[in-house]
Coordinates of N, CA and C and ligand atoms in Angstrom, one line a residue:
X1 N 0.8 -1.2 0.0 CA 0.0 0.0 0.0 C 0.9 1.3 0.0
X2 N 0.4 2.2 -0.8 CA 1.2 3.5 -0.8 C 0.5 4.5 0.1
X3 N 1.2 5.1 1.1 CA 0.7 6.1 2.0 C 1.4 7.4 1.8
X4 N 0.6 8.4 1.5 CA 1.2 9.8 1.3 C 1.0 10.6 2.6
X5 N 2.1 11.0 3.2 CA 2.0 11.9 4.4 C 1.9 13.3 3.8
X6 N 0.7 13.8 3.9 CA 0.3 15.0 3.1 C 0.2 16.2 4.0
X7 N 1.0 17.2 3.8 CA 0.9 18.5 4.6 C 0.1 19.4 3.7
X8 N -0.8 20.1 4.4 CA -1.7 21.1 3.6 C -0.8 22.1 2.9
X9 N -1.3 22.6 1.8 CA -0.5 23.6 1.0 C 0.9 23.3 0.8
X10 N 1.2 22.2 0.3 CA 2.6 21.8 0.2 C 3.0 21.0 -1.1
X11 N 4.3 20.7 -1.2 CA 4.8 20.0 -2.3 C 4.2 18.6 -2.4
X12 N 3.6 18.1 -1.4 CA 3.0 16.7 -1.5 C 1.8 16.7 -2.4
X13 N 1.3 17.9 -2.7 CA 0.2 17.9 -3.7 C 0.6 17.2 -5.0
X14 N 1.9 17.4 -5.3 CA 2.4 16.8 -6.6 C 2.4 15.3 -6.6
X15 N 2.6 14.7 -5.4 CA 2.6 13.3 -5.3 C 1.2 12.7 -5.5
X16 N 0.2 13.4 -4.9 CA -1.2 13.0 -5.0 C -1.5 13.1 -6.5
X17 N -1.1 14.1 -7.2 CA -1.4 14.3 -8.6 C -0.8 13.1 -9.4
X18 N 0.5 12.8 -9.2 CA 1.1 11.7 -9.9 C 0.4 10.4 -9.7
X19 N 0.0 10.1 -8.4 CA -0.8 8.9 -8.2 C -2.1 8.9 -8.9
X20 N -2.7 10.0 -9.0 CA -4.0 10.1 -9.7 C -3.8 9.9 -11.2
X21 N -2.7 10.5 -11.7 CA -2.4 10.2 -13.2 C -2.1 8.7 -13.4
X22 N -1.5 8.1 -12.5 CA -1.2 6.6 -12.7 C -2.3 5.7 -12.2
X23 N -3.4 6.4 -11.7 CA -4.6 5.7 -11.2 C -4.3 4.5 -10.3
X24 N -3.4 4.9 -9.3 CA -3.0 3.9 -8.3 C -3.8 4.1 -7.0
X25 N -4.1 3.0 -6.3 CA -4.7 3.2 -5.0 C -3.7 3.7 -4.0
X26 N -4.1 4.6 -3.1 CA -3.2 5.1 -2.1 C -4.1 5.7 -0.9
X27 N -3.4 5.8 0.2 CA -4.1 6.4 1.3 C -3.4 7.7 1.7
X28 N -4.1 8.6 2.3 CA -3.5 9.9 2.7 C -3.5 10.0 4.3
X29 N -2.4 10.4 4.9 CA -2.4 10.8 6.3 C -2.2 12.3 6.2
X30 N -3.2 13.1 6.8 CA -3.1 14.5 6.7 C -2.4 15.2 7.9
X31 N -1.6 16.2 7.6 CA -0.9 17.0 8.6 C -1.2 18.5 8.3
X32 N -1.3 19.2 9.4 CA -1.6 20.7 9.2 C -0.4 21.5 9.6
X33 N -0.1 22.5 8.8 CA 1.0 23.4 9.2 C 0.6 24.2 10.5
X34 N 1.6 24.6 11.2 CA 1.3 25.5 12.4 C 0.9 26.9 11.7
X35 N -0.2 27.4 12.1 CA -0.7 28.6 11.5 C 0.3 29.8 11.6
X36 N 1.1 29.8 12.7 CA 2.0 31.0 12.9 C 3.3 30.8 12.2
X37 N 3.9 29.6 12.4 CA 5.3 29.4 11.8 C 5.2 28.8 10.4
X38 N 4.1 28.3 10.1 CA 3.9 27.6 8.8 C 4.7 26.3 8.7
X39 N 5.3 25.9 9.8 CA 6.1 24.6 9.8 C 5.2 23.4 9.9
X40 N 5.7 22.3 9.5 CA 5.0 21.0 9.7 C 5.0 20.6 11.2
X41 N 3.9 19.9 11.6 CA 3.9 19.4 13.0 C 5.0 18.4 13.2
X42 N 5.3 18.3 14.5 CA 6.4 17.4 14.9 C 6.2 15.9 14.5
X43 N 4.9 15.5 14.5 CA 4.5 14.1 14.2 C 5.2 13.6 12.9
X44 N 5.4 14.6 12.0 CA 5.9 14.2 10.7 C 7.4 13.7 10.8
X45 N 8.0 14.1 11.9 CA 9.4 13.6 12.1 C 9.4 12.1 12.5
X46 N 8.3 11.6 13.0 CA 8.2 10.2 13.3 C 8.2 9.3 12.0
X47 N 7.8 10.0 10.9 CA 7.8 9.2 9.6 C 9.2 9.4 9.0
X48 N 9.8 10.6 9.0 CA 11.1 10.9 8.4 C 11.8 11.9 9.3
X49 N 13.1 11.7 9.6 CA 13.7 12.6 10.6 C 13.7 14.1 10.2
X50 N 13.6 14.4 9.0 CA 13.5 15.9 8.6 C 12.1 16.5 8.8
X51 N 11.1 15.6 8.8 CA 9.8 16.1 9.1 C 9.3 17.0 8.0
X52 N 9.7 16.8 6.8 CA 9.3 17.7 5.6 C 8.3 16.9 4.8
X53 N 7.5 17.6 4.0 CA 6.5 17.0 3.2 C 7.0 17.3 1.7
X54 N 6.9 16.3 0.8 CA 6.2 15.0 1.0 C 7.1 13.9 1.6
X55 N 6.4 13.0 2.3 CA 7.0 11.7 2.6 C 6.0 10.6 2.2
X56 N 6.5 9.6 1.7 CA 5.6 8.5 1.2 C 6.1 7.2 1.8
X57 N 5.3 6.3 2.3 CA 5.7 5.0 2.6 C 5.1 4.0 1.6
X58 N 5.9 3.1 1.2 CA 5.5 2.1 0.2 C 6.0 0.7 0.7
X59 N 5.0 -0.1 1.1 CA 5.3 -1.4 1.6 C 6.5 -1.4 2.6
X60 N 6.5 -0.5 3.6 CA 7.5 -0.5 4.6 C 8.7 0.4 4.3
X61 N 8.8 0.9 3.0 CA 10.0 1.7 2.6 C 9.5 3.2 2.7
X62 N 10.4 4.0 3.3 CA 10.1 5.4 3.5 C 10.8 6.2 2.4
X63 N 10.1 7.0 1.6 CA 10.7 7.8 0.6 C 10.4 9.3 0.9
X64 N 11.5 10.1 0.7 CA 11.4 11.5 0.9 C 12.0 12.2 -0.3
X65 N 11.8 13.5 -0.4 CA 12.3 14.4 -1.5 C 11.4 14.2 -2.7
X66 N 10.7 15.2 -3.1 CA 9.6 15.0 -4.0 C 10.1 14.5 -5.4
X67 N 11.3 15.0 -5.9 CA 11.8 14.5 -7.2 C 12.1 13.0 -7.1
X68 N 12.7 12.6 -6.0 CA 13.0 11.2 -5.9 C 11.7 10.3 -5.8
X69 N 10.7 10.9 -5.1 CA 9.5 10.1 -4.9 C 8.8 10.0 -6.3
X70 N 8.7 11.1 -7.0 CA 8.1 11.0 -8.3 C 8.8 10.0 -9.3
X71 N 10.1 10.1 -9.2 CA 10.9 9.2 -10.1 C 10.7 7.8 -9.7
X72 N 10.8 7.5 -8.4 CA 10.7 6.1 -7.9 C 9.3 5.5 -8.2
X73 N 8.2 6.3 -7.9 CA 6.9 5.8 -8.2 C 6.6 5.6 -9.7
X74 N 7.1 6.5 -10.5 CA 6.9 6.3 -11.9 C 7.7 5.1 -12.5
X75 N 8.9 4.9 -12.0 CA 9.7 3.8 -12.4 C 9.0 2.5 -11.9
X76 N 8.6 2.4 -10.7 CA 8.0 1.2 -10.1 C 6.6 0.8 -10.7
X77 N 5.8 1.9 -10.8 CA 4.4 1.6 -11.1 C 3.9 2.2 -12.5
X78 N 4.8 2.9 -13.1 CA 4.3 3.6 -14.3 C 4.1 2.7 -15.5
X79 N 4.7 1.6 -15.6 CA 4.7 0.7 -16.8 C 4.8 1.5 -18.1
X80 N 5.8 2.4 -18.0 CA 6.1 3.2 -19.3 C 5.4 4.5 -19.3
X81 N 4.4 4.7 -18.5 CA 3.7 6.0 -18.5 C 4.4 7.1 -17.8
X82 N 4.3 8.3 -18.2 CA 4.8 9.5 -17.6 C 6.3 9.6 -17.6
X83 N 7.0 8.8 -18.3 CA 8.5 8.9 -18.4 C 8.8 8.6 -19.9
X84 N 9.8 9.4 -20.5 CA 10.2 9.1 -21.9 C 10.9 7.8 -21.9
X85 N 11.0 7.2 -23.1 CA 11.8 6.0 -23.3 C 13.3 6.2 -22.9
X86 N 13.8 5.2 -22.2 CA 15.2 5.2 -21.7 C 16.1 5.5 -23.0
X87 N 17.1 6.3 -22.8 CA 18.1 6.5 -23.8 C 17.7 7.6 -24.8
X88 N 16.5 8.1 -24.7 CA 16.0 9.2 -25.7 C 16.5 10.5 -25.2
X89 N 16.5 11.5 -26.1 CA 16.8 12.9 -25.7 C 15.8 13.4 -24.7
X90 N 14.6 13.0 -24.9 CA 13.5 13.4 -23.9 C 13.8 12.9 -22.5
X91 N 14.4 11.7 -22.4 CA 14.8 11.2 -21.1 C 15.8 12.0 -20.4
X92 N 16.7 12.6 -21.2 CA 17.8 13.4 -20.6 C 17.1 14.7 -20.1
X93 N 16.2 15.3 -20.9 CA 15.5 16.5 -20.5 C 14.6 16.2 -19.3
X94 N 14.0 15.0 -19.3 CA 13.1 14.6 -18.2 C 13.9 14.6 -16.9
X95 N 15.1 14.0 -16.8 CA 15.9 14.0 -15.6 C 16.3 15.4 -15.2
X96 N 16.7 16.2 -16.2 CA 17.1 17.5 -15.9 C 16.0 18.3 -15.2
X97 N 14.8 18.3 -15.7 CA 13.7 19.1 -15.1 C 13.3 18.5 -13.8
X98 N 13.4 17.2 -13.6 CA 13.1 16.6 -12.3 C 14.0 17.2 -11.2
X99 N 15.3 17.4 -11.6 CA 16.2 17.9 -10.6 C 16.2 19.4 -10.5
X100 N 16.0 20.1 -11.7 CA 16.0 21.5 -11.7 C 15.0 22.2 -10.8
X101 N 13.8 21.5 -10.8 CA 12.7 22.2 -10.0 C 13.1 22.5 -8.6
X102 N 13.7 21.5 -7.9 CA 14.0 21.8 -6.5 C 15.5 22.3 -6.4
X103 N 16.3 21.9 -7.3 CA 17.7 22.3 -7.2 C 18.0 23.7 -7.6
X104 N 17.3 24.2 -8.6 CA 17.6 25.5 -9.2 C 16.5 26.5 -9.1
X105 N 15.3 26.0 -9.4 CA 14.1 27.0 -9.5 C 13.7 27.4 -8.1
X106 N 13.6 26.5 -7.2 CA 13.0 26.8 -5.9 C 13.9 27.7 -5.0
X107 N 15.2 27.6 -5.0 CA 16.0 28.5 -4.1 C 15.7 30.0 -4.2
X108 N 15.7 30.6 -5.4 CA 15.3 32.0 -5.4 C 13.9 32.3 -5.0
X109 N 13.0 31.4 -5.3 CA 11.6 31.5 -4.9 C 11.4 31.5 -3.3
X110 N 12.2 30.6 -2.7 CA 12.2 30.5 -1.3 C 12.8 31.8 -0.6
X111 N 13.9 32.3 -1.3 CA 14.5 33.5 -0.7 C 13.5 34.7 -0.8
X112 N 12.7 34.7 -1.9 CA 11.7 35.8 -2.1 C 10.7 35.7 -1.0
X113 N 10.2 34.4 -0.7 CA 9.2 34.2 0.4 C 9.8 34.7 1.7
X114 N 11.1 34.3 2.0 CA 11.7 34.6 3.3 C 11.8 36.2 3.5
X115 N 12.2 36.9 2.4 CA 12.3 38.3 2.5 C 11.0 39.0 2.5
X116 N 10.0 38.5 1.8 CA 8.7 39.0 1.9 C 8.1 38.9 3.4
X117 N 8.4 37.8 4.0 CA 7.9 37.5 5.4 C 8.7 38.5 6.3
X118 N 9.9 38.6 6.1 CA 10.7 39.5 6.9 C 10.2 40.9 7.0
X119 N 9.7 41.4 5.8 CA 9.2 42.8 5.8 C 7.9 42.9 6.6
X120 N 7.2 41.8 6.7 CA 5.9 41.8 7.4 C 6.0 41.4 8.9
X121 N 7.2 40.9 9.3 CA 7.4 40.3 10.6 C 7.2 41.4 11.7
X122 N 6.8 41.0 12.9 CA 6.6 41.9 14.0 C 8.0 42.2 14.5
X123 N 8.3 43.5 14.7 CA 9.6 44.0 15.2 C 9.5 45.4 15.8
X124 N 10.4 45.8 16.6 CA 10.4 47.2 17.1 C 10.3 48.2 16.0
X125 N 9.6 49.3 16.2 CA 9.4 50.2 15.0 C 10.7 50.7 14.4
X126 N 11.7 50.9 15.3 CA 13.0 51.4 14.8 C 13.7 50.4 13.9
X127 N 13.4 49.1 14.1 CA 14.1 48.1 13.3 C 13.5 48.0 11.9
X128 N 12.2 48.4 11.8 CA 11.5 48.1 10.5 C 12.2 48.7 9.3
X129 N 12.6 50.0 9.3 CA 13.2 50.6 8.1 C 14.6 49.9 7.8
X130 N 15.3 49.4 8.8 CA 16.5 48.7 8.5 C 16.2 47.3 7.8
X131 N 15.2 46.6 8.4 CA 14.8 45.3 7.8 C 14.4 45.5 6.4
X132 N 13.5 46.5 6.2 CA 13.0 46.8 4.8 C 14.2 47.1 3.9
X133 N 15.1 47.9 4.4 CA 16.3 48.3 3.5 C 17.1 47.1 3.1
X134 N 17.3 46.2 4.1 CA 18.1 45.0 3.8 C 17.4 44.1 2.7
X135 N 16.1 44.0 3.0 CA 15.3 43.2 2.1 C 15.2 43.7 0.7
X136 N 15.1 45.1 0.6 CA 15.0 45.7 -0.7 C 16.3 45.5 -1.5
X137 N 17.4 45.6 -0.8 CA 18.7 45.4 -1.4 C 18.9 44.0 -1.9
X138 N 18.6 43.0 -1.0 CA 18.7 41.6 -1.4 C 17.9 41.3 -2.6
X139 N 16.6 41.8 -2.6 CA 15.7 41.5 -3.7 C 16.3 42.2 -5.0
X140 N 16.7 43.4 -4.9 CA 17.1 44.1 -6.2 C 18.4 43.6 -6.7
X141 N 19.4 43.2 -5.8 CA 20.7 42.8 -6.2 C 20.7 41.4 -6.6
X142 N 19.9 40.5 -6.0 CA 20.1 39.1 -6.3 C 18.8 38.4 -6.6
X143 N 17.8 38.6 -5.8 CA 16.6 37.7 -5.9 C 15.8 38.0 -7.2
X144 N 15.5 39.2 -7.5 CA 14.7 39.5 -8.7 C 15.5 39.2 -10.0
X145 N 16.7 39.6 -10.1 CA 17.5 39.2 -11.3 C 17.5 37.6 -11.5
X146 N 17.7 36.9 -10.4 CA 17.7 35.4 -10.5 C 16.3 34.9 -11.0
X147 N 15.3 35.5 -10.4 CA 13.9 35.0 -10.7 C 13.6 35.3 -12.2
X148 N 14.0 36.5 -12.7 CA 13.8 36.8 -14.1 C 14.6 35.9 -15.0
X149 N 15.8 35.6 -14.6 CA 16.6 34.7 -15.4 C 16.0 33.3 -15.6
X150 N 15.5 32.8 -14.4 CA 14.9 31.5 -14.4 C 13.6 31.5 -15.2
X151 N 12.8 32.5 -15.0 CA 11.5 32.5 -15.7 C 11.7 32.7 -17.2
X152 N 12.7 33.5 -17.6 CA 13.0 33.6 -19.1 C 13.5 32.3 -19.7
X153 N 14.3 31.6 -18.9 CA 14.8 30.3 -19.3 C 13.7 29.3 -19.5
X154 N 12.8 29.2 -18.6 CA 11.7 28.3 -18.7 C 10.8 28.7 -19.9
X155 N 10.5 30.0 -20.0 CA 9.7 30.4 -21.1 C 10.3 30.1 -22.4
X156 N 11.6 30.3 -22.6 CA 12.3 29.9 -23.8 C 12.2 28.4 -24.1
X157 N 12.4 27.6 -23.1 CA 12.4 26.2 -23.3 C 11.0 25.7 -23.8
X158 N 9.9 26.3 -23.2 CA 8.6 25.9 -23.6 C 8.1 26.5 -24.9
X159 N 8.9 27.4 -25.5 CA 8.6 28.0 -26.8 C 8.7 27.0 -27.9
X160 N 9.6 26.0 -27.6 CA 9.8 25.0 -28.7 C 9.1 23.7 -28.5
X161 N 8.4 23.5 -27.4 CA 7.7 22.2 -27.2 C 6.6 22.4 -26.1
X162 N 5.7 21.5 -26.2 CA 4.5 21.6 -25.3 C 4.8 21.3 -23.8
X163 N 5.7 20.4 -23.6 CA 5.9 19.9 -22.2 C 7.4 20.0 -21.9
X164 N 7.8 19.9 -20.7 CA 9.2 20.2 -20.3 C 10.1 19.2 -20.9
X165 N 9.8 17.9 -21.0 CA 10.7 16.9 -21.5 C 10.6 16.7 -23.0
X166 N 9.5 17.1 -23.6 CA 9.3 16.9 -25.0 C 7.9 17.1 -25.5
X167 N 7.4 16.2 -26.4 CA 6.1 16.3 -26.9 C 5.0 15.7 -26.0
X168 N 5.5 14.9 -25.0 CA 4.5 14.2 -24.1 C 4.6 14.7 -22.7
X169 N 3.4 14.8 -22.1 CA 3.4 15.1 -20.6 C 4.1 14.0 -19.8
X170 N 4.9 14.4 -18.9 CA 5.6 13.4 -18.0 C 5.6 13.9 -16.6
X171 N 6.2 13.0 -15.7 CA 6.3 13.4 -14.3 C 7.2 14.6 -14.1
X172 N 8.0 15.0 -15.1 CA 8.8 16.2 -14.9 C 7.9 17.4 -14.9
X173 N 6.8 17.4 -15.7 CA 5.8 18.5 -15.7 C 5.1 18.6 -14.3
X174 N 4.9 17.4 -13.7 CA 4.3 17.4 -12.3 C 5.3 18.1 -11.4
X175 N 6.5 17.7 -11.5 CA 7.6 18.2 -10.6 C 7.7 19.7 -10.8
X176 N 7.6 20.2 -12.0 CA 7.8 21.6 -12.3 C 6.6 22.5 -11.9
X177 N 5.5 21.8 -11.6 CA 4.3 22.6 -11.3 C 4.5 23.5 -10.1
X178 N 5.2 23.0 -9.1 CA 5.3 23.7 -7.9 C 6.1 25.0 -8.0
X179 N 7.3 25.0 -8.6 CA 8.0 26.3 -8.8 C 7.2 27.2 -9.8
X180 N 6.5 26.7 -10.8 CA 5.8 27.6 -11.7 C 4.6 28.2 -11.0
X181 N 3.9 27.4 -10.2 CA 2.7 27.9 -9.4 C 3.2 29.0 -8.4
X182 N 4.4 28.7 -7.8 CA 4.9 29.6 -6.8 C 5.3 30.9 -7.5
X183 N 5.9 30.8 -8.7 CA 6.3 32.0 -9.4 C 5.1 32.8 -9.8
X184 N 4.0 32.2 -10.1 CA 2.8 32.9 -10.4 C 2.2 33.6 -9.2
X185 N 2.3 32.9 -8.0 CA 1.7 33.4 -6.8 C 2.5 34.5 -6.2
X186 N 3.9 34.5 -6.4 CA 4.6 35.5 -5.7 C 5.9 36.1 -6.4
X187 N 6.0 35.7 -7.7 CA 7.3 36.2 -8.3 C 7.0 36.8 -9.7
X188 N 5.8 37.3 -9.9 CA 5.5 38.1 -11.0 C 5.3 37.3 -12.3
X189 N 5.1 36.0 -12.3 CA 4.8 35.3 -13.5 C 3.4 35.7 -14.0
X190 N 3.3 36.2 -15.3 CA 2.0 36.6 -15.8 C 2.0 36.4 -17.3
X191 N 1.0 37.0 -17.9 CA 0.8 36.8 -19.3 C 1.9 37.3 -20.2
X192 N 2.8 38.0 -19.7 CA 4.0 38.4 -20.5 C 4.9 37.2 -20.8
X193 N 4.6 36.1 -20.1 CA 5.4 34.9 -20.5 C 4.3 33.8 -20.9
X194 N 3.8 34.0 -22.2 CA 2.7 33.2 -22.6 C 2.9 31.7 -22.7
X195 N 4.1 31.3 -23.0 CA 4.4 29.8 -23.1 C 4.3 29.2 -21.7
X196 N 4.8 29.8 -20.7 CA 4.7 29.2 -19.3 C 3.3 29.3 -18.9
X197 N 2.6 30.4 -19.1 CA 1.2 30.5 -18.7 C 0.3 29.5 -19.4
X198 N 0.6 29.2 -20.7 CA -0.1 28.2 -21.5 C 0.1 26.8 -20.9
X199 N 1.4 26.6 -20.6 CA 1.7 25.3 -20.0 C 0.9 25.1 -18.7
X200 N 0.9 26.1 -17.8 CA 0.3 26.0 -16.5 C -1.2 25.8 -16.7
X201 N -1.8 26.5 -17.7 CA -3.3 26.2 -17.9 C -3.5 24.8 -18.3
X202 N -2.6 24.3 -19.2 CA -2.8 22.9 -19.6 C -2.6 21.9 -18.5
X203 N -1.7 22.1 -17.6 CA -1.5 21.1 -16.5 C -2.7 21.2 -15.5
X204 N -3.1 22.4 -15.3 CA -4.2 22.6 -14.3 C -5.5 22.1 -14.8
X205 N -5.6 22.0 -16.1 CA -6.9 21.5 -16.7 C -6.9 19.9 -16.7
X206 N -5.9 19.3 -16.3 CA -5.9 17.8 -16.4 C -6.8 17.2 -15.3
X207 N -7.6 16.3 -15.7 CA -8.5 15.7 -14.7 C -7.8 15.2 -13.5
X208 N -6.6 14.5 -13.7 CA -5.9 14.0 -12.5 C -5.5 15.1 -11.6
X209 N -5.1 16.3 -12.1 CA -4.7 17.4 -11.3 C -5.9 17.8 -10.4
X210 N -7.1 17.9 -11.1 CA -8.3 18.3 -10.3 C -8.7 17.3 -9.3
X211 N -8.6 16.0 -9.6 CA -8.9 15.0 -8.6 C -8.0 15.0 -7.4
X212 N -6.7 15.3 -7.7 CA -5.7 15.4 -6.6 C -6.0 16.5 -5.7
X213 N -6.5 17.6 -6.2 CA -6.9 18.7 -5.4 C -8.1 18.4 -4.5
X214 N -9.1 17.6 -5.1 CA -10.2 17.2 -4.3 C -9.8 16.3 -3.1
X215 N -8.8 15.4 -3.4 CA -8.4 14.4 -2.3 C -7.5 15.1 -1.3
X216 N -6.7 16.1 -1.7 CA -5.7 16.7 -0.8 C -6.3 17.8 0.1
X217 N -7.5 18.3 -0.3 CA -8.1 19.4 0.4 C -7.5 20.7 -0.1
X218 N -8.0 21.8 0.6 CA -7.7 23.2 0.1 C -6.3 23.4 -0.2
X219 N -5.9 24.0 -1.3 CA -4.5 24.2 -1.7 C -4.4 25.7 -2.1
X220 N -3.6 26.4 -1.3 CA -3.4 27.8 -1.6 C -1.9 27.9 -1.5
X221 N -1.3 28.0 -2.7 CA 0.1 27.9 -2.8 C 0.9 28.9 -2.0
X222 N 1.6 28.4 -1.0 CA 2.4 29.4 -0.2 C 3.9 29.0 -0.2
X223 N 4.3 27.9 -0.8 CA 5.7 27.5 -0.9 C 6.2 26.7 0.3
Ligands
GSH1 N1 13.2 19.6 -1.6 C1 12.2 19.1 -0.7 C2 11.6 20.2 0.1 C3 10.7 19.7 1.2 C4 10.0 20.9 1.9 O1 10.7 21.9 2.3 N2 8.7 20.8 2.1 C5 8.0 21.8 2.8 C6 6.5 21.9 2.3 S1 6.3 22.5 0.7 C7 7.8 21.6 4.3 O2 7.7 20.4 4.7 N3 7.7 22.7 5.1 C8 7.4 22.6 6.4 C9 8.6 22.6 7.3 O3 9.7 22.8 6.9 O4 8.4 22.3 8.5 C10 11.2 18.3 -1.5 O5 11.1 18.6 -2.7 O6 10.6 17.3 -1.0

């Protein structure tokens, strides 16, 4: 049996979506973020020492790290679905995007989230202008240029093909949904990048994506 340890508003939404695409039976154990810190509850550390979401257990084996989970489940249960044929160019791109999502796209998005929160955090009034100044500098000098570079890169890649790995929808598109949704929610992704927006509309229209939302519960992307 596949069990998904699902934290609300989190990357585990992608795992539910993959399982819906593969039409596999699974059960969900729900966890709620602390409303103040947004961190996962401590119980999740009983499943995996880092206590991050997603974590999946499959017949006694514990899997963590969303890219690794998607790759493992696709390999084990996909029967050729959602992954390009081994040895093809699409397979090389598939592996690249599976890693890129968390390894390269998420870090600047996470920095943006952290600095946005810093600006809103409670602090003595005299500290606020200092905090805002530091945040503005970090965003202007590093975060915004990085975000633009990544978004331009993804936009250019999708100009030549419908899906990240090639002509067919794969688990790499599922993995890429989180950074692209986060970029739309908080990093200025909009209609000025029509290929990325078109891709997002296509993935969000998939019946399995909608079913995963129904099973996972309310999903308001916060990163
Ligand atoms: N790179 C990891 C990131 C895992 C991660 O940071 N998950 C977030 C949810 S989106 C989390 O568990 N946050 C709550 C916490 O850190 O306590 C992955 O892709 O699985």
